[in-house]
Coordinates of C-alpha atoms and ligand atoms in Angstrom, one line a residue:
Chain I
M1 CA 0.0 0.0 0.0
D2 CA 1.3 3.5 -0.8
E3 CA 2.0 5.0 2.5
L4 CA 3.3 8.5 2.7
L5 CA 3.6 8.5 6.5
K6 CA 3.9 5.6 8.8
L7 CA 4.1 5.5 12.6
S8 CA 4.9 2.2 14.3
G9 CA 4.9 1.8 18.0
V10 CA 5.5 5.4 18.8
V11 CA 5.9 6.1 22.5
T12 CA 6.0 9.7 23.7
H13 CA 6.4 11.1 27.2
I14 CA 5.7 14.7 28.1
G15 CA 7.9 15.5 31.1
S16 CA 7.3 12.6 33.4
Y17 CA 3.9 11.7 31.9
H18 CA 3.6 8.8 29.6
I19 CA 1.2 9.9 27.0
L20 CA 1.5 7.8 23.9
H21 CA 1.8 4.0 24.5
G22 CA 2.8 2.8 21.0
V23 CA 0.9 4.5 18.3
D24 CA 0.6 2.7 14.9
L25 CA -0.8 4.9 12.1
S26 CA -0.4 5.1 8.4
V27 CA -1.4 7.9 6.1
R28 CA -1.9 7.0 2.4
R29 CA -0.8 9.2 -0.4
G30 CA -3.4 11.3 -2.0
R31 CA -6.0 10.6 0.7
V32 CA -7.5 12.4 3.7
T33 CA -6.9 10.5 6.9
M34 CA -9.0 11.5 9.9
L35 CA -7.5 11.0 13.4
L36 CA -10.5 10.8 15.8
G37 CA -10.9 10.1 19.5
R38 CA -12.1 11.5 22.7
N39 CA -10.6 14.6 24.3
G40 CA -7.3 13.6 25.9
A41 CA -6.9 10.5 23.7
G42 CA -3.5 11.7 22.5
K43 CA -4.3 13.1 19.0
T44 CA -2.4 16.4 19.4
T45 CA 0.5 14.6 21.0
T46 CA 0.7 12.3 18.0
L47 CA 0.8 15.2 15.6
R48 CA 3.4 17.0 17.7
S49 CA 5.5 13.8 17.8
I50 CA 5.4 13.6 14.0
M51 CA 6.5 17.3 13.8
G52 CA 9.4 16.6 16.2
L53 CA 7.9 19.0 18.8
W54 CA 7.9 16.2 21.2
K55 CA 10.6 13.6 20.7
P56 CA 9.3 10.1 20.7
R57 CA 11.1 7.8 23.1
A58 CA 10.5 4.6 21.1
G59 CA 9.0 3.5 17.8
S60 CA 9.6 4.8 14.3
I61 CA 8.1 7.5 12.2
V62 CA 8.8 7.2 8.5
F63 CA 7.9 9.9 5.9
D64 CA 8.2 8.8 2.3
G65 CA 11.0 6.4 3.1
T66 CA 12.9 8.7 5.4
P67 CA 13.0 8.0 9.2
I68 CA 12.1 11.4 10.8
G69 CA 11.7 10.4 14.4
T70 CA 15.0 11.9 15.5
L71 CA 15.1 14.9 13.2
D72 CA 14.6 18.4 14.4
T73 CA 11.4 20.2 13.7
P74 CA 12.7 22.6 11.0
D75 CA 14.2 19.6 9.1
I76 CA 11.0 17.7 9.3
A77 CA 9.0 20.7 8.0
R78 CA 11.5 21.1 5.1
L79 CA 10.7 17.7 3.8
G80 CA 7.4 19.2 2.7
I81 CA 5.1 18.9 5.7
A82 CA 2.8 21.7 6.7
Y83 CA 1.5 21.9 10.2
V84 CA -1.6 23.8 11.5
P85 CA -1.5 23.4 15.3
E86 CA -4.5 23.3 17.5
T87 CA -3.5 26.7 18.8
M88 CA -3.2 28.0 15.2
G89 CA 0.3 29.5 15.9
I90 CA -0.6 32.8 14.3
F91 CA 2.1 35.5 14.8
S92 CA -0.2 38.1 16.2
Q93 CA 2.3 41.0 16.2
L94 CA 2.9 40.5 12.5
T95 CA 0.5 41.5 9.7
V96 CA -1.4 38.9 7.7
G97 CA 0.9 39.5 4.8
E98 CA 4.0 39.0 7.0
N99 CA 2.5 35.7 8.4
M100 CA 2.1 34.5 4.8
K101 CA 5.6 35.6 3.8
L102 CA 7.1 33.5 6.5
A103 CA 5.1 30.5 5.4
A104 CA 6.4 30.8 1.8
T105 CA 9.7 29.0 1.3
T106 CA 11.2 31.7 -0.9
A107 CA 10.9 35.5 -0.9
R108 CA 8.5 35.4 -3.8
F109 CA 5.0 33.9 -3.5
N110 CA 3.8 31.1 -5.9
A111 CA 1.3 33.3 -7.7
A112 CA -1.2 30.5 -8.5
R113 CA -1.1 29.3 -4.9
L114 CA -1.7 32.8 -3.6
D115 CA -4.7 33.1 -5.9
D116 CA -6.0 29.9 -4.4
V117 CA -5.6 31.3 -0.9
F118 CA -7.5 34.5 -1.8
R119 CA -10.2 32.5 -3.6
F120 CA -10.8 30.3 -0.5
F121 CA -10.5 33.1 2.0
P122 CA -11.1 36.5 0.4
I123 CA -11.0 38.2 3.8
L124 CA -7.2 37.6 4.0
K125 CA -6.7 39.9 1.0
T126 CA -8.8 42.6 2.6
K127 CA -6.8 42.3 5.9
W128 CA -3.4 41.7 4.3
N129 CA -1.8 44.7 6.0
D130 CA -3.6 44.4 9.3
R131 CA -2.0 42.9 12.4
A132 CA -3.0 39.3 12.6
G133 CA -3.7 39.5 16.3
L134 CA -6.7 41.9 15.6
M135 CA -8.6 39.3 13.6
S136 CA -11.4 37.1 14.8
G137 CA -10.9 33.5 15.7
G138 CA -12.3 32.2 12.4
Q139 CA -10.1 34.6 10.4
K140 CA -7.1 33.5 12.3
Q141 CA -7.9 29.9 11.5
M142 CA -8.2 30.8 7.8
L143 CA -4.8 32.4 8.0
A144 CA -3.4 29.3 9.7
V145 CA -4.7 27.1 6.9
A146 CA -3.7 29.6 4.3
R147 CA -0.1 29.5 5.6
A148 CA -0.1 25.7 5.1
I149 CA -1.4 25.9 1.5
V150 CA 0.6 28.8 0.2
E151 CA 3.3 26.4 -0.8
N152 CA 2.9 23.1 -2.6
R153 CA 3.4 20.6 0.3
R154 CA 3.5 16.8 0.3
L155 CA 1.6 16.4 3.6
M156 CA -0.7 18.7 5.5
I157 CA -1.3 18.0 9.2
I158 CA -4.2 20.0 10.7
D159 CA -5.3 19.8 14.3
E160 CA -9.0 20.6 15.0
P161 CA -9.4 23.5 12.6
T162 CA -13.1 23.9 13.4
K163 CA -12.8 24.2 17.2
G164 CA -15.0 27.1 18.4
L165 CA -15.8 28.4 14.9
A166 CA -19.1 29.5 13.5
P167 CA -20.9 27.2 11.0
A168 CA -20.3 29.6 8.1
V169 CA -16.6 29.6 8.7
I170 CA -16.6 25.8 9.0
D171 CA -18.3 25.5 5.6
Q172 CA -15.6 27.7 4.1
L173 CA -12.9 25.4 5.6
I174 CA -14.7 22.4 4.3
A175 CA -14.9 23.8 0.8
C176 CA -11.2 24.5 0.9
L177 CA -10.3 21.0 2.1
L178 CA -12.6 19.4 -0.5
E179 CA -10.8 21.3 -3.3
L180 CA -7.4 20.3 -1.9
K181 CA -8.6 16.7 -1.7
A182 CA -9.8 16.9 -5.3
R183 CA -6.2 17.7 -6.2
D184 CA -4.9 14.6 -4.4
T185 CA -3.3 16.5 -1.5
T186 CA -2.4 14.2 1.3
I187 CA -3.9 15.3 4.6
L188 CA -3.9 14.1 8.2
L189 CA -6.7 15.8 10.0
V190 CA -7.8 15.8 13.6
E191 CA -11.4 16.8 13.9
Q192 CA -14.2 16.6 16.4
N193 CA -16.8 18.0 14.1
F194 CA -18.4 15.0 12.4
H195 CA -20.0 17.0 9.6
M196 CA -16.5 17.9 8.6
A197 CA -15.1 14.5 9.2
Q198 CA -17.7 12.9 7.1
S199 CA -17.4 15.5 4.3
V200 CA -13.7 15.2 3.7
G201 CA -12.4 12.0 5.3
D202 CA -11.4 8.9 3.3
D203 CA -9.6 6.8 6.0
V204 CA -10.0 7.0 9.7
A205 CA -7.9 6.1 12.7
V206 CA -9.5 6.3 16.2
M207 CA -7.3 6.9 19.2
D208 CA -8.0 6.1 22.9
N209 CA -5.7 6.4 25.8
G210 CA -2.5 6.9 23.8
R211 CA -3.1 4.2 21.2
V212 CA -4.8 3.8 17.9
V213 CA -7.7 1.4 18.6
H214 CA -9.4 1.3 15.3
T215 CA -8.6 1.9 11.6
G216 CA -10.8 1.7 8.6
T217 CA -12.6 3.8 6.1
M218 CA -14.6 6.9 7.0
A219 CA -17.6 5.5 5.1
A220 CA -17.7 2.3 7.1
L221 CA -17.4 4.2 10.4
A222 CA -20.2 6.6 9.3
R223 CA -22.5 3.6 8.7
D224 CA -21.8 1.9 11.9
T225 CA -23.4 3.7 14.8
E226 CA -22.6 1.0 17.3
L227 CA -18.9 1.3 16.5
Q228 CA -19.1 5.1 16.8
T229 CA -20.7 4.8 20.2
R230 CA -18.1 2.4 21.4
L231 CA -15.1 4.3 20.0
L232 CA -16.1 7.9 20.4
G233 CA -18.7 7.7 23.1
L234 CA -21.2 9.4 20.9
S235 CA -22.7 8.7 17.5
L236 CA -22.0 10.7 14.4
A237 CA -25.6 11.8 14.3
A238 CA -25.4 13.3 17.7
H239 CA -22.5 15.3 16.7
Q240 CA -24.1 17.0 13.8
Chain D
M1 CA 5.1 48.3 17.3
K2 CA 1.4 49.1 17.7
R3 CA 0.2 52.6 18.2
D4 CA 0.2 52.9 22.0
W5 CA -0.2 56.6 22.7
P6 CA 0.2 56.6 26.5
A7 CA 3.5 54.8 26.3
Q8 CA 4.7 56.8 23.4
L9 CA 3.8 60.1 25.1
L10 CA 5.8 59.2 28.2
L11 CA 9.1 60.4 26.9
P12 CA 8.0 63.9 25.8
V13 CA 6.0 64.3 29.0
F14 CA 9.0 63.3 31.0
L15 CA 11.2 65.8 29.2
L16 CA 8.8 68.7 29.8
A17 CA 8.2 67.7 33.4
A18 CA 11.9 68.3 34.2
L19 CA 11.9 71.8 32.6
P20 CA 10.3 73.8 35.6
F21 CA 13.1 72.6 37.9
M22 CA 16.0 74.3 36.1
S23 CA 17.0 76.9 33.6
F24 CA 16.4 76.2 29.9
S25 CA 20.2 76.0 29.1
T26 CA 20.8 73.7 32.0
W27 CA 17.9 71.5 30.9
L28 CA 19.2 71.4 27.3
T29 CA 22.7 70.4 28.5
L30 CA 21.3 67.7 30.7
T31 CA 18.9 66.5 28.1
V32 CA 21.6 66.0 25.5
A33 CA 23.8 64.4 28.1
G34 CA 20.9 62.1 29.1
A35 CA 20.1 61.3 25.5
A36 CA 23.8 60.4 24.9
M37 CA 24.0 58.2 27.9
G38 CA 20.7 56.7 26.9
M39 CA 21.9 55.9 23.4
M40 CA 25.0 54.2 24.8
L41 CA 22.8 52.2 27.2
F42 CA 20.6 51.3 24.3
L43 CA 23.6 49.9 22.4
M44 CA 24.4 47.7 25.4
A45 CA 20.7 46.6 26.0
S46 CA 19.4 46.2 22.5
G47 CA 21.0 42.8 21.7
L48 CA 20.3 41.5 25.2
T49 CA 16.6 42.2 24.9
L50 CA 16.4 40.2 21.6
V51 CA 18.5 37.4 23.1
F52 CA 15.9 37.1 25.9
G53 CA 12.9 37.6 23.6
L54 CA 13.9 35.0 21.1
M55 CA 15.1 32.1 23.2
D56 CA 14.2 33.1 26.7
V57 CA 17.9 33.2 27.6
I58 CA 19.1 35.3 30.5
T59 CA 22.8 36.1 30.5
F60 CA 24.6 38.0 33.2
A61 CA 27.9 37.9 31.2
H62 CA 26.8 40.6 28.8
G63 CA 28.8 43.2 30.9
A64 CA 32.0 41.4 30.0
F65 CA 31.4 42.1 26.3
I66 CA 31.0 45.8 27.1
S67 CA 34.3 45.8 29.0
L68 CA 36.0 43.9 26.1
G69 CA 34.8 46.5 23.6
A70 CA 36.2 49.3 25.8
Y71 CA 39.6 47.5 26.2
V72 CA 39.9 46.9 22.5
A73 CA 39.2 50.6 22.0
T74 CA 42.1 51.5 24.4
D75 CA 44.5 49.5 22.1
V76 CA 43.2 50.9 18.9
V77 CA 43.2 54.5 20.1
A78 CA 46.7 54.1 21.6
A79 CA 47.9 52.7 18.2
M80 CA 46.8 55.9 16.3
P81 CA 48.4 58.8 18.3
E82 CA 48.8 61.2 15.3
M83 CA 45.2 60.8 14.2
V84 CA 44.0 61.1 17.8
A85 CA 45.9 64.4 18.1
S86 CA 44.7 65.7 14.8
H87 CA 41.9 68.3 14.9
S88 CA 40.4 67.1 11.6
W89 CA 37.0 65.5 11.7
A90 CA 38.0 62.9 9.3
A91 CA 40.9 61.7 11.5
A92 CA 38.6 61.6 14.5
L93 CA 36.0 59.6 12.7
A94 CA 38.6 57.3 11.3
V95 CA 39.9 56.5 14.9
L96 CA 36.3 55.9 16.0
A97 CA 35.6 53.7 13.0
A98 CA 38.7 51.7 13.6
A99 CA 38.0 51.2 17.3
L100 CA 34.4 50.2 16.5
T101 CA 35.3 47.8 13.8
A102 CA 37.9 46.1 15.9
A103 CA 35.5 45.9 18.8
I104 CA 32.7 44.5 16.7
L105 CA 34.9 41.8 15.3
I106 CA 36.5 40.8 18.6
T107 CA 33.3 40.9 20.7
G108 CA 31.4 39.2 17.9
V109 CA 33.8 36.3 17.8
S110 CA 34.0 36.0 21.6
G111 CA 30.2 36.1 21.7
W112 CA 30.0 33.3 19.2
I113 CA 32.5 31.2 21.3
F114 CA 30.5 32.0 24.5
E115 CA 27.3 30.8 22.8
V116 CA 28.7 27.6 21.6
V117 CA 30.7 26.7 24.7
I118 CA 28.3 27.9 27.4
I119 CA 24.9 29.3 26.5
R120 CA 23.9 26.3 24.2
R121 CA 24.1 23.9 27.1
V122 CA 21.6 25.8 29.2
Y123 CA 18.7 26.5 26.8
G124 CA 15.4 26.3 28.6
S125 CA 16.6 26.6 32.2
H126 CA 16.8 30.1 33.8
L127 CA 18.4 28.9 37.0
R128 CA 21.3 27.2 35.1
Q129 CA 21.6 30.2 32.8
I130 CA 22.0 32.6 35.7
L131 CA 24.5 30.4 37.6
I132 CA 26.6 29.6 34.6
T133 CA 26.7 33.1 33.1
V134 CA 27.6 34.6 36.5
G135 CA 30.4 32.2 36.5
G136 CA 31.3 33.1 32.9
L137 CA 31.3 36.7 33.9
I138 CA 33.9 36.1 36.7
V139 CA 36.1 34.1 34.3
A140 CA 35.8 36.7 31.6
Q141 CA 36.8 39.5 33.9
E142 CA 39.8 37.5 35.0
L143 CA 40.7 37.0 31.4
L144 CA 40.4 40.8 30.8
V145 CA 42.8 41.4 33.7
A146 CA 45.2 38.8 32.4
V147 CA 45.4 40.5 29.0
W148 CA 45.1 44.2 30.0
G149 CA 46.2 44.2 33.6
A150 CA 44.2 45.3 36.7
N151 CA 45.1 49.0 36.5
P152 CA 42.7 51.4 34.9
I153 CA 43.8 52.2 31.3
P154 CA 43.3 55.8 30.1
I155 CA 41.8 56.3 26.7
A156 CA 42.1 59.6 24.8
K157 CA 39.2 61.2 23.1
P158 CA 40.2 62.2 19.5
A159 CA 41.0 65.9 19.5
A160 CA 38.2 66.9 17.1
L161 CA 35.6 65.2 19.4
Q162 CA 36.8 67.1 22.5
G163 CA 35.3 70.3 23.6
S164 CA 31.8 71.6 23.3
V165 CA 29.6 73.7 21.1
V166 CA 27.2 76.3 22.4
I167 CA 23.6 75.8 21.3
A168 CA 20.8 78.1 22.6
G169 CA 23.0 79.2 25.5
A170 CA 23.7 75.6 26.5
S171 CA 27.1 74.0 26.3
I172 CA 27.0 70.7 24.6
E173 CA 29.9 68.2 24.4
I174 CA 30.6 67.2 20.8
F175 CA 31.2 63.6 21.8
R176 CA 27.7 63.3 23.2
L177 CA 26.3 64.4 19.9
V178 CA 28.3 61.7 18.1
A179 CA 27.0 59.1 20.6
V180 CA 23.4 60.2 20.0
A181 CA 24.0 60.0 16.2
L182 CA 25.5 56.6 16.4
G183 CA 22.8 55.2 18.7
L184 CA 20.1 56.6 16.5
A185 CA 21.7 55.1 13.4
V186 CA 21.9 51.7 15.1
Y187 CA 18.3 51.9 16.3
V188 CA 17.1 52.8 12.8
C189 CA 19.1 50.0 11.2
L190 CA 17.8 47.4 13.8
Q191 CA 14.2 48.5 13.2
L192 CA 14.6 48.4 9.4
V193 CA 16.1 44.9 9.6
L194 CA 13.4 43.7 11.9
S195 CA 10.5 45.2 9.9
R196 CA 11.7 44.9 6.3
T197 CA 13.7 41.7 6.0
R198 CA 12.8 38.0 6.1
L199 CA 15.4 37.5 8.8
G200 CA 13.8 40.3 10.8
L201 CA 10.4 38.7 10.3
M202 CA 11.8 35.4 11.6
V203 CA 13.2 37.1 14.7
R204 CA 9.9 38.9 15.5
A205 CA 7.9 35.8 14.9
G206 CA 10.3 33.7 16.9
V207 CA 10.0 36.1 19.9
E208 CA 6.3 35.3 19.8
N209 CA 6.2 31.6 19.1
I210 CA 9.4 29.8 18.5
E211 CA 7.8 26.4 17.8
M212 CA 5.7 27.7 15.0
V213 CA 8.7 29.3 13.3
E214 CA 10.5 26.0 13.5
A215 CA 7.4 24.2 12.2
L216 CA 7.6 26.5 9.2
G217 CA 11.0 25.1 8.5
F218 CA 13.3 27.8 9.9
R219 CA 16.3 26.7 12.0
V220 CA 15.7 29.1 14.9
K221 CA 18.7 27.9 16.9
R222 CA 21.0 29.1 14.1
L223 CA 19.1 32.4 14.0
F224 CA 19.5 32.7 17.7
V225 CA 23.3 32.3 17.5
A226 CA 23.4 35.1 14.9
V227 CA 21.3 37.3 17.2
F228 CA 23.5 36.5 20.1
I229 CA 26.6 37.5 18.1
V230 CA 25.0 40.7 17.0
G231 CA 24.0 41.4 20.6
C232 CA 27.6 40.9 21.8
A233 CA 28.9 43.1 19.0
L234 CA 26.5 45.8 19.9
A235 CA 27.6 45.5 23.6
G236 CA 31.1 46.0 22.3
V237 CA 30.1 49.1 20.4
G238 CA 28.5 50.4 23.5
G239 CA 31.7 49.6 25.4
V240 CA 33.8 51.6 22.9
M241 CA 31.6 54.6 23.2
W242 CA 31.3 54.4 27.0
G243 CA 35.0 53.8 27.5
I244 CA 36.0 56.9 25.4
Y245 CA 33.3 58.9 27.1
Q246 CA 34.6 58.0 30.6
G247 CA 38.2 58.3 29.5
L248 CA 39.3 55.4 31.8
V249 CA 38.7 51.7 31.3
T250 CA 38.5 49.2 34.1
P251 CA 37.4 45.5 34.1
A252 CA 34.3 46.6 35.9
I253 CA 33.3 49.2 33.3
G254 CA 30.7 46.9 31.7
P255 CA 29.4 45.0 34.7
E256 CA 28.8 48.3 36.4
M257 CA 26.4 49.3 33.6
M258 CA 24.4 46.1 33.9
I259 CA 22.1 47.3 36.7
L260 CA 20.9 50.0 34.4
V261 CA 20.7 47.7 31.4
F262 CA 18.5 45.3 33.3
I263 CA 16.3 48.2 34.5
I264 CA 16.0 49.1 30.8
L265 CA 15.0 45.6 29.7
I266 CA 12.4 45.3 32.4
M267 CA 11.0 48.8 31.9
G268 CA 10.9 48.6 28.1
G269 CA 9.3 45.1 28.0
M270 CA 11.6 42.1 27.7
G271 CA 12.2 41.3 24.0
S272 CA 11.2 44.7 22.6
V273 CA 13.8 46.7 20.8
G274 CA 11.5 49.8 20.6
G275 CA 10.8 49.4 24.3
A276 CA 14.5 49.2 25.1
F277 CA 15.1 52.4 23.1
V278 CA 12.5 54.4 24.9
A279 CA 13.5 53.0 28.3
A280 CA 17.2 53.6 27.7
I281 CA 16.6 57.3 27.0
L282 CA 14.3 57.6 30.0
V283 CA 17.1 56.1 32.2
G284 CA 19.8 58.3 30.6
L285 CA 17.6 61.4 31.2
M286 CA 16.6 60.4 34.8
T287 CA 20.3 59.8 35.7
N288 CA 21.3 63.2 34.4
Y289 CA 18.3 65.2 35.8
S290 CA 18.5 63.6 39.2
G291 CA 22.3 63.8 39.1
F292 CA 21.8 67.6 38.9
L293 CA 18.9 68.0 41.2
A294 CA 19.8 65.4 43.9
P295 CA 23.1 63.8 43.1
K296 CA 22.8 61.2 45.8
L297 CA 19.6 59.8 44.4
A298 CA 20.8 59.1 40.8
L299 CA 20.6 55.3 40.9
G300 CA 17.7 55.2 43.3
S301 CA 15.7 57.5 41.0
N302 CA 16.0 55.0 38.2
I303 CA 14.7 52.2 40.4
V304 CA 11.8 54.4 41.5
L305 CA 11.1 55.1 37.8
M306 CA 11.1 51.4 37.0
V307 CA 8.8 50.6 39.9
V308 CA 6.3 53.4 38.9
I309 CA 6.3 52.1 35.3
L310 CA 5.8 48.5 36.4
L311 CA 2.9 49.6 38.6
W312 CA 1.3 51.1 35.6
R313 CA 2.4 48.4 33.1
P314 CA 3.4 45.3 34.9
R315 CA 5.1 43.8 31.8
G316 CA 6.9 46.9 30.8
L317 CA 6.1 49.8 28.4
F318 CA 5.9 47.7 25.2
P319 CA 5.3 44.2 26.3
L320 CA 5.4 41.4 23.8
V321 CA 2.9 38.6 23.6
K322 CA 4.0 35.0 23.8
S323 CA 1.6 32.5 22.4
Ligands
ADP1 N1 2.0 19.7 28.1 C1 1.5 18.7 28.7 N2 1.9 18.3 29.9 C2 1.3 17.2 30.5 N3 0.3 16.5 30.0 C3 -0.1 16.8 28.8 C4 0.4 17.9 28.1 N4 -0.2 18.0 26.9 C5 -1.2 17.0 26.9 N5 -1.1 16.3 28.0 C6 -1.9 15.2 28.3 O1 -1.7 14.2 27.3 C7 -3.0 13.5 27.0 C8 -3.2 13.6 25.6 O2 -3.4 15.0 25.2 P1 -3.7 15.4 23.7 O3 -2.7 14.8 22.8 O4 -3.7 16.9 23.7 O5 -5.1 14.9 23.5 P2 -6.2 15.2 22.3 O6 -5.5 16.1 21.3 O7 -6.5 13.9 21.8 O8 -7.3 15.9 23.0 C9 -4.0 14.2 27.9 O9 -4.2 13.4 29.0 C10 -3.4 15.5 28.3 O10 -3.8 15.9 29.6
MG2 MG1 -6.0 18.0 20.8

């Protein structure tokens, strides 16, 4: 199977806390993989371990044939991985434009990509010269996603982009992700919003207590309410 | 820096508030003296505030780089006696340029070694940073004594920079004007680099959220080394100017200034170059005004100033957000 990213037995500690107990996860090329699970299951910690922001103590992380488990964060990012953290990581003192400039790998923007960004999120063009810290939560999330797509990247890792956002903004994000998906972008997406998960997800991995406890397709999980209740504590329908 | 009128008005208000207590010509003399001292303090503080802002690193060894710059200046100035004695402006500026260049190179390289040998080992732990850099300071001062001796070394001011000009009835030392010009030039350059270049963007972004800058693919630790080197070189520049200004260089010339430098960092908001600039001028002015009005209270008045500002703005005049 064509795996772009593969985690095997990843064990991560945060300080003296043992958080990940051997995570196995694969992300297939050109597909959207949903990482689901209850709050505190270890989803964010898994993403941070992939990015090298926490260093795994055991196990392996392989990206397109390259072991990245011991690399530093900048070197991992340079392999072509975009990361949108749960906290969005917006530089609030910088303008929207400056945030975007830092996300571009060269001093010049890729014009086609920038057009895409403005088409998905027109507000960013309007606010280009405003300080990013002055924007609303939804606009900041758009900027966070925009930074990830302003370059052509091989993998996008996005942590709960819809958290706390209004439905209209969520629809905008879904439209953006669907278009990226149509272009065969590989995405690893953590999401609690089931409407979004169902709209964009191909594959699914469910975490509980620091392990991946279920893998399969999104379609199969969406059909199986009993499985949802067992894995997530709630059914998809209840989430909508 | 965002538009923050109360904080930006502080400096003009402070200047005007001193005026009723003295004659205009005295005020002008003290104000220029205060601005000159402020600019030299800014040179010493500017790099340090970025070092703290970017990597949360506290170093007490910074004063040694100020001293080192001043000592380098004693050698350079002593090696150019004819040009020092010459009354031509060009000769004076050449002496100054030579001293500054030598100091920048030597403090920059020493700063690089200091980062690699010591600072790198204590990222992330303030306690260890404080302990090891206090130790580093003691070692560095002993090294200065080993090279230049324990006796104070006099340093001559180039002839063209001696003396004063009279402006609006106030006598103003020429060297102070040169110090103000140099400090302003450095401030403008720093702000341009920070606001207009990609490297500057990275520094500003890194001050706010270092993880995210790394997740965008930038090697912040290398950037930090560069910032540390620049900070040490600027301390060296400050040391050259302060040494020539004082006329006498001792191993303690830098460490003595560090109390004021830390007051400036705290007052301005740790990590903020603009804040350090305003705070340095405030401290320079306060030192000179109070030195004239109540000489015994000079240092105490700066501490009072800091306390008052912190009561008003607990995180300094221009605090930075960390996310
Ligand atoms: N910085 C931290 N220090 C200590 N424990 C943490 C830290 N971050 C997360 N945890 C713990 O790790 C577990 C997994 O957290 P996280 O990966 O954020 O879960 P999720 O993203 O699935 O909600 C939780 O029990 C959480 O309390
Ligand atoms: Mg999370």
